[in-house]
PDB file of C-alpha atoms and ligand atoms in Angstrom:
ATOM      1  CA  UNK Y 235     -17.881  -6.349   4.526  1.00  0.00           C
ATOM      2  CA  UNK Y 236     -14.867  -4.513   5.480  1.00  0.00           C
ATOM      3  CA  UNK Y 237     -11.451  -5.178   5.542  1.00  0.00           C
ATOM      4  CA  UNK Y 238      -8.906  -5.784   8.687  1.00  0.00           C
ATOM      5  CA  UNK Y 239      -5.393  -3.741   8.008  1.00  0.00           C
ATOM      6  CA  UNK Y 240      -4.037  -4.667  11.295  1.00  0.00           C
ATOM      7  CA  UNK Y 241      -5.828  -2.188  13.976  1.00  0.00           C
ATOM      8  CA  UNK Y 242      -7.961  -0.159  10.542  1.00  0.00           C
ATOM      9  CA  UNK Y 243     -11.052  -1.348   9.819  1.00  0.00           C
ATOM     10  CA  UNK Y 244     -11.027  -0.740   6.100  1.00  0.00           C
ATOM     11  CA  UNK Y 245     -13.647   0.284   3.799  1.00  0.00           C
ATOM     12  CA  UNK Y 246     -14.657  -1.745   0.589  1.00  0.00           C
ATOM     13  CA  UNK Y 247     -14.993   1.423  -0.813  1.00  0.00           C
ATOM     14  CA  UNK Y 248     -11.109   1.947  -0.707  1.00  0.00           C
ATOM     15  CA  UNK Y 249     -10.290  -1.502  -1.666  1.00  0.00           C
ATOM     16  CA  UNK Y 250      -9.837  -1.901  -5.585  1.00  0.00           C
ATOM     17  CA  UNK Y 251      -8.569  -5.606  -5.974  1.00  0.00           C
ATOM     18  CA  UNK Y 252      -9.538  -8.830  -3.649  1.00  0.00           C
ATOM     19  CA  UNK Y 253      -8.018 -11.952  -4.892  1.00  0.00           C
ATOM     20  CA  UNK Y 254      -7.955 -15.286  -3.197  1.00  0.00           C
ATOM     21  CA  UNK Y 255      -5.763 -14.979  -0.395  1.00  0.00           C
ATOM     22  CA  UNK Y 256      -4.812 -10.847  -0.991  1.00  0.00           C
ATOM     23  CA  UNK Y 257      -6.327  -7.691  -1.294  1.00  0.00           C
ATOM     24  CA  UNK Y 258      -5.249  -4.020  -2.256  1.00  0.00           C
ATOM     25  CA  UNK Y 259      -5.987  -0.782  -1.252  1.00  0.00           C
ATOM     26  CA  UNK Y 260      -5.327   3.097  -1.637  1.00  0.00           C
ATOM     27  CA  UNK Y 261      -3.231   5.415   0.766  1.00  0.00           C
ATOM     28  CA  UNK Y 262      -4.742   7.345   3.195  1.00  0.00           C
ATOM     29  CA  UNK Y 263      -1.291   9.476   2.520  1.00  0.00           C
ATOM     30  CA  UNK Y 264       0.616   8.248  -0.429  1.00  0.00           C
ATOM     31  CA  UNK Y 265       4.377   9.213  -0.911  1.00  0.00           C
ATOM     32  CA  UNK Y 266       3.886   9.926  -4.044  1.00  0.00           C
ATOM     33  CA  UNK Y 267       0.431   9.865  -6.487  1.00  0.00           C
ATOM     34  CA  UNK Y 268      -0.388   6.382  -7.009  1.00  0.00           C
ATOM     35  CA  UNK Y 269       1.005   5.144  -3.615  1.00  0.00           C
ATOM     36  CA  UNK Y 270      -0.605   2.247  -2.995  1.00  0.00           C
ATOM     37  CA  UNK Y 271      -0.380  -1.021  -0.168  1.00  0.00           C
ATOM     38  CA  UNK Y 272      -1.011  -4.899  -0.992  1.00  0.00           C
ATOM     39  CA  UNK Y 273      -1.941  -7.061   1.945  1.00  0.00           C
ATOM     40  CA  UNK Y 274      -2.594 -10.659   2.553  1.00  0.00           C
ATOM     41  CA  UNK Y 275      -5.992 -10.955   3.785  1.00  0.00           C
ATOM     42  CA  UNK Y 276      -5.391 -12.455   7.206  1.00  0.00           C
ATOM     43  CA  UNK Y 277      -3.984 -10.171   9.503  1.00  0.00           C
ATOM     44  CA  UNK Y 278      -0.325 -11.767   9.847  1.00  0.00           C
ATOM     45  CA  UNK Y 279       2.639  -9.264  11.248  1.00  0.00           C
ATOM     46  CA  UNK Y 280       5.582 -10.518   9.374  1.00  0.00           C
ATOM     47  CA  UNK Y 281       6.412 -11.443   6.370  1.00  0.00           C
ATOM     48  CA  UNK Y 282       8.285 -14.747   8.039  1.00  0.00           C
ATOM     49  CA  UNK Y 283       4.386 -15.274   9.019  1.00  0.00           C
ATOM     50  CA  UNK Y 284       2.810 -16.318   5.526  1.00  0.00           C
ATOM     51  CA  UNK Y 285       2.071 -19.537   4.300  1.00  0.00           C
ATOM     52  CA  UNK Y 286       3.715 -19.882   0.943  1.00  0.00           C
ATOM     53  CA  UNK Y 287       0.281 -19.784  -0.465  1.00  0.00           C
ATOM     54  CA  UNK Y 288      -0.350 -16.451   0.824  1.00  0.00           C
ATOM     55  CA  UNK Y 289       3.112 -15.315  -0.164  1.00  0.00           C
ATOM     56  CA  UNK Y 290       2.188 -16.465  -3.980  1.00  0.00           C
ATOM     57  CA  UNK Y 291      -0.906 -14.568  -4.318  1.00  0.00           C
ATOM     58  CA  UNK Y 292       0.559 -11.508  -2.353  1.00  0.00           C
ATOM     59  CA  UNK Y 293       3.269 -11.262  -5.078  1.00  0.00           C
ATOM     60  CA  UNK Y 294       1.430 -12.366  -7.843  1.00  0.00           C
ATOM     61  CA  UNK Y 295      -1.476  -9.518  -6.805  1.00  0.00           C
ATOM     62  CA  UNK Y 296       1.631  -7.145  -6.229  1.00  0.00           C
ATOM     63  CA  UNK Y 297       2.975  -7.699  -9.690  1.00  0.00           C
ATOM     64  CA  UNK Y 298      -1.038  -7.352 -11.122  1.00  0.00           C
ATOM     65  CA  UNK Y 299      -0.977  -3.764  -8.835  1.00  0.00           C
ATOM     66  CA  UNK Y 300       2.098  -2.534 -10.242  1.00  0.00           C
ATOM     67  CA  UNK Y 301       1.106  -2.879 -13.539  1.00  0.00           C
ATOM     68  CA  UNK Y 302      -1.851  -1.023 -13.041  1.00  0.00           C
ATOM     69  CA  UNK Y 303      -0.495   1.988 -10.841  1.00  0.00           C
ATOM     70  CA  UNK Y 304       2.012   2.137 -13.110  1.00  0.00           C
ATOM     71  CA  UNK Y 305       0.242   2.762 -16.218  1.00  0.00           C
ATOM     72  CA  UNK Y 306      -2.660   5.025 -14.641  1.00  0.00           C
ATOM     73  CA  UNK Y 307      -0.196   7.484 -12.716  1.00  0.00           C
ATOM     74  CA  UNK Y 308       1.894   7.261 -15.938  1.00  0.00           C
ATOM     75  CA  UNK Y 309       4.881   5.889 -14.126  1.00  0.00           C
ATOM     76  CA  UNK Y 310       7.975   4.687 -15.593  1.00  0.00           C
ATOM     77  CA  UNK Y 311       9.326   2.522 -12.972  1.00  0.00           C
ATOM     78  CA  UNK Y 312       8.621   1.111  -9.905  1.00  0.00           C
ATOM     79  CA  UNK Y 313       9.918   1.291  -5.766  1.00  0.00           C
ATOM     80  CA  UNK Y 314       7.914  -1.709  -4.305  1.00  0.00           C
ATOM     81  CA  UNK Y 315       9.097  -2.224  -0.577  1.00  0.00           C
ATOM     82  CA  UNK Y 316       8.278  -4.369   2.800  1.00  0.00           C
ATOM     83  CA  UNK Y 317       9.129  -2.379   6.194  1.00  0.00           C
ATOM     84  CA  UNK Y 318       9.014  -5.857   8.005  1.00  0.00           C
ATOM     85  CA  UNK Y 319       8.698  -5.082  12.081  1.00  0.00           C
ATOM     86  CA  UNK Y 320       9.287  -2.192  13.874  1.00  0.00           C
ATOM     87  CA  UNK Y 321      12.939  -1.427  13.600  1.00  0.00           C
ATOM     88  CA  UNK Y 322      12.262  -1.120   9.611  1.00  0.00           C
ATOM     89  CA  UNK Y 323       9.700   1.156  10.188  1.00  0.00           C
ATOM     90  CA  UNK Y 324       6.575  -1.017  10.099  1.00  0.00           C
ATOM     91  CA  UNK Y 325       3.786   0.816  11.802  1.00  0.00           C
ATOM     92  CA  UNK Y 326       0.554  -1.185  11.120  1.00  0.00           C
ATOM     93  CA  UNK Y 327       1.147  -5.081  12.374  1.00  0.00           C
ATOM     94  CA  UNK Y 328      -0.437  -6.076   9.247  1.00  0.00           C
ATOM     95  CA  UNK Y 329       2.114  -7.114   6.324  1.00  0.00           C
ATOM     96  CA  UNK Y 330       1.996  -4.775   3.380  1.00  0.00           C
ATOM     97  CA  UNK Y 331       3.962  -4.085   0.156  1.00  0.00           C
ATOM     98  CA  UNK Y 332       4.231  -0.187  -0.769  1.00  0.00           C
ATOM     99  CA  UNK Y 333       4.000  -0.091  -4.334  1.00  0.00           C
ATOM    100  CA  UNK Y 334       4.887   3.064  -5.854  1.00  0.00           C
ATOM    101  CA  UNK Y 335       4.990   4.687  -9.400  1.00  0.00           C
ATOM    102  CA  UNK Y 336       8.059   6.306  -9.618  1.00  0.00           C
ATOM    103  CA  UNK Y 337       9.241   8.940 -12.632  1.00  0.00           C
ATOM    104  CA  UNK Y 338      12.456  10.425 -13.900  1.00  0.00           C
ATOM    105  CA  UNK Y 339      13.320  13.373 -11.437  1.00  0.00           C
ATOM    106  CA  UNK Y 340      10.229  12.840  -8.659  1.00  0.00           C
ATOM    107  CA  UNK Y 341      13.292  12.810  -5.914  1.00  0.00           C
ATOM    108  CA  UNK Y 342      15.777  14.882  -6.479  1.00  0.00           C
ATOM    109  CA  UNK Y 343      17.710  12.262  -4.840  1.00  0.00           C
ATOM    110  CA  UNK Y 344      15.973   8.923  -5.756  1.00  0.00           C
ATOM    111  CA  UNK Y 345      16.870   6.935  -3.103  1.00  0.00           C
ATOM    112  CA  UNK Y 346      15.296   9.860  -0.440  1.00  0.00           C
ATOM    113  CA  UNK Y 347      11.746   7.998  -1.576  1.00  0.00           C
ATOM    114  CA  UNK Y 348      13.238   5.773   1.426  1.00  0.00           C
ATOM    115  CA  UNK Y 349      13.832   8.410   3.601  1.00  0.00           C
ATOM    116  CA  UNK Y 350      10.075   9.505   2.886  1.00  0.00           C
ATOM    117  CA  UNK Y 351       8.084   6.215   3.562  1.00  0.00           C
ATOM    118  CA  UNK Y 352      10.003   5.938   6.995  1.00  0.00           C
ATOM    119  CA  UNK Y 353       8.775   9.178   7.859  1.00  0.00           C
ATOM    120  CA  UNK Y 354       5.289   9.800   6.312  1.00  0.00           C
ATOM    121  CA  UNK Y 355       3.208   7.935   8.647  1.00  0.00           C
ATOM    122  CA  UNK Y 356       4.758   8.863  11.779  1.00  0.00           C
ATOM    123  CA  UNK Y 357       4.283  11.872  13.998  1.00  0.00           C
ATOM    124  CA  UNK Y 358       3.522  14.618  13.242  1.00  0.00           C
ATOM    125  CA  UNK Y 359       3.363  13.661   9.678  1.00  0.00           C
ATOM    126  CA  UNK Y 360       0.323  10.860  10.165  1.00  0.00           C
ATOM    127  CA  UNK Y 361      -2.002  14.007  11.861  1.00  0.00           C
ATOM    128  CA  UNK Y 362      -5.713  12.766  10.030  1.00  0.00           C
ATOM    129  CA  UNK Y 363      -5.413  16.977   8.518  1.00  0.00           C
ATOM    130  CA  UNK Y 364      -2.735  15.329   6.449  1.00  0.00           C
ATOM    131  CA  UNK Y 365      -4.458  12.006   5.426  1.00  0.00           C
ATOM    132  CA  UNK Y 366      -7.209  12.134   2.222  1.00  0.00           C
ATOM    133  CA  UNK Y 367     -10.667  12.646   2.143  1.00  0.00           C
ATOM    134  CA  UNK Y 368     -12.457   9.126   1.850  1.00  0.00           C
ATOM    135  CA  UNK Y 369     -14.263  10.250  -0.607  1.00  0.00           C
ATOM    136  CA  UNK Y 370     -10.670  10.865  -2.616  1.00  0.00           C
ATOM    137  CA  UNK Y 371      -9.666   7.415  -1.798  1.00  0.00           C
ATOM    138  CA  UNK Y 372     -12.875   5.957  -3.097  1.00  0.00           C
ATOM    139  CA  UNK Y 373     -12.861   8.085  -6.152  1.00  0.00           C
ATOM    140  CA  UNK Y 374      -8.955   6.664  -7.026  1.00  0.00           C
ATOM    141  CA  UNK Y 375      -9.939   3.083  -5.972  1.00  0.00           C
ATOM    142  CA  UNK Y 376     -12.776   3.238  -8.609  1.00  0.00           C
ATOM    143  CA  UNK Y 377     -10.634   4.364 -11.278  1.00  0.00           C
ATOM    144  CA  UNK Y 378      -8.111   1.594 -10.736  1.00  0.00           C
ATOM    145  CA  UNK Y 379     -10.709  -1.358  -9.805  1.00  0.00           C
ATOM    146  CA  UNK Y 380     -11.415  -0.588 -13.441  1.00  0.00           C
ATOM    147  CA  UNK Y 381      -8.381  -2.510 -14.924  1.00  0.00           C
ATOM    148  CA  UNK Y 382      -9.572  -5.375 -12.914  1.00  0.00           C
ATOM    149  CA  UNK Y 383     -12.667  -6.150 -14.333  1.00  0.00           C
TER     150      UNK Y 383
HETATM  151  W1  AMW Z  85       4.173   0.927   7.371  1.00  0.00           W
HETATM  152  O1  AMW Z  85       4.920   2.341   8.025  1.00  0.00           O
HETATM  153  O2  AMW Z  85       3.435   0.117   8.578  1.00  0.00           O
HETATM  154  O3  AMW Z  85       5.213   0.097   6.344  1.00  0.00           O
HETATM  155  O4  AMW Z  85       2.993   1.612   6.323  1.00  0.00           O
HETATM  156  C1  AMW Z  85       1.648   1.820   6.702  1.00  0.00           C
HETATM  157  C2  AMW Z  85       0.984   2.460   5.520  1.00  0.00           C
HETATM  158  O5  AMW Z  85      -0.396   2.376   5.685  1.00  0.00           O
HETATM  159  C3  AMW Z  85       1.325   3.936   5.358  1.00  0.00           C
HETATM  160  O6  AMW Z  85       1.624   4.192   4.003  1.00  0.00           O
HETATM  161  C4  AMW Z  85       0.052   4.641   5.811  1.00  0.00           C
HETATM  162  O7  AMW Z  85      -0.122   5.883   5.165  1.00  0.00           O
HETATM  163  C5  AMW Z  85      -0.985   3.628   5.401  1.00  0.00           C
HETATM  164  N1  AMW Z  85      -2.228   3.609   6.168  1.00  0.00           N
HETATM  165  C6  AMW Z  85      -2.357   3.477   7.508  1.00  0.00           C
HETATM  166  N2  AMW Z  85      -3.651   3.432   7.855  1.00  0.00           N
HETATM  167  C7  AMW Z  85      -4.371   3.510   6.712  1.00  0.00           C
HETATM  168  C8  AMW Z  85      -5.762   3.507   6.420  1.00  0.00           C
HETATM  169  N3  AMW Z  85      -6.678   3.414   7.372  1.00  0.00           N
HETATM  170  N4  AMW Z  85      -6.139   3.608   5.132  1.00  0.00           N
HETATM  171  C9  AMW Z  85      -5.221   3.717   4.158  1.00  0.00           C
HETATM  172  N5  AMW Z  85      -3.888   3.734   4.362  1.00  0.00           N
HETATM  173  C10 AMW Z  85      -3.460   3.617   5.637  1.00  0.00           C
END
């Protein structure tokens, strides 16, 4: 069975925790290593669209994914953000939370991890040369489905 991320079709194979109402996957082109996305499973745009049950589980499986990214990709800290409709830079209609492990001196300016996630998937920069193999994404989503068992 394979997962809808607004207009992807995702792979189980990619997808390394499914909890009730959420599930989380790896990044076809992560910001930095451990970049990773939790999604509700229904398809809903916006974040104004969840039913507080959806919203619980999405942050609850959040909080479970940090953890877990943070510790494998030997992270210190944490940027975990929502680009909620277009104008913030939301390309798949699909809510999402970018979680990322984030380390003493990975930006030289931290805050330019912003600047990065507006541009990554966009033009030029979202060409499929640039994305992962799938059989990288699998291989990552093994290692952290792992911590889940
Ligand atoms: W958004 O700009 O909509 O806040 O973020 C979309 C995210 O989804 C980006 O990080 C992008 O790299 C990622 N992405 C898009 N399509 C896929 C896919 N098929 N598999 C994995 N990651 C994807």
């Amino acid at each position: 069975m394979s997962f809808r991320f607004g207009q992807h079709l995702i792979k189980p194979s990619v997808v390394f925790l499914k909890t009730e109402l959420s599930f989380a996957l790896v990044n076809r082109k992560p910001v930095v290593p451990g970049h990773v996305l939790v999604c509700p499973l229904r398809p809903a745009e916006r974040f104004c669209d969840l039913r507080p049950e959806e919203v619980a589980d999405l942050f609850r499986a959040t909080q479970m994914v940090g953890n877990v990214v943070e510790k494998h990709f030997c992270g210190t800290s944490l940027t975990i953000s929502i680009q909620d409709g277009p104008e913030a830079g939301q390309t798949v209609k699909h809510v999402h939370v970018h979680v990322l492990p984030r380390r003493a001196g990975d930006f030289s300016r931290n805050d330019s991890v912003y600047d990065e996630l507006e541009r990554h998937d966009k033009g030029e920069e979202d060409a499929p040369s640039k994305w992962r193999s799938e059989e990288d994404m699998a291989a990552e989503a093994a290692s952290l489905k792992k911590y889940f068992q």
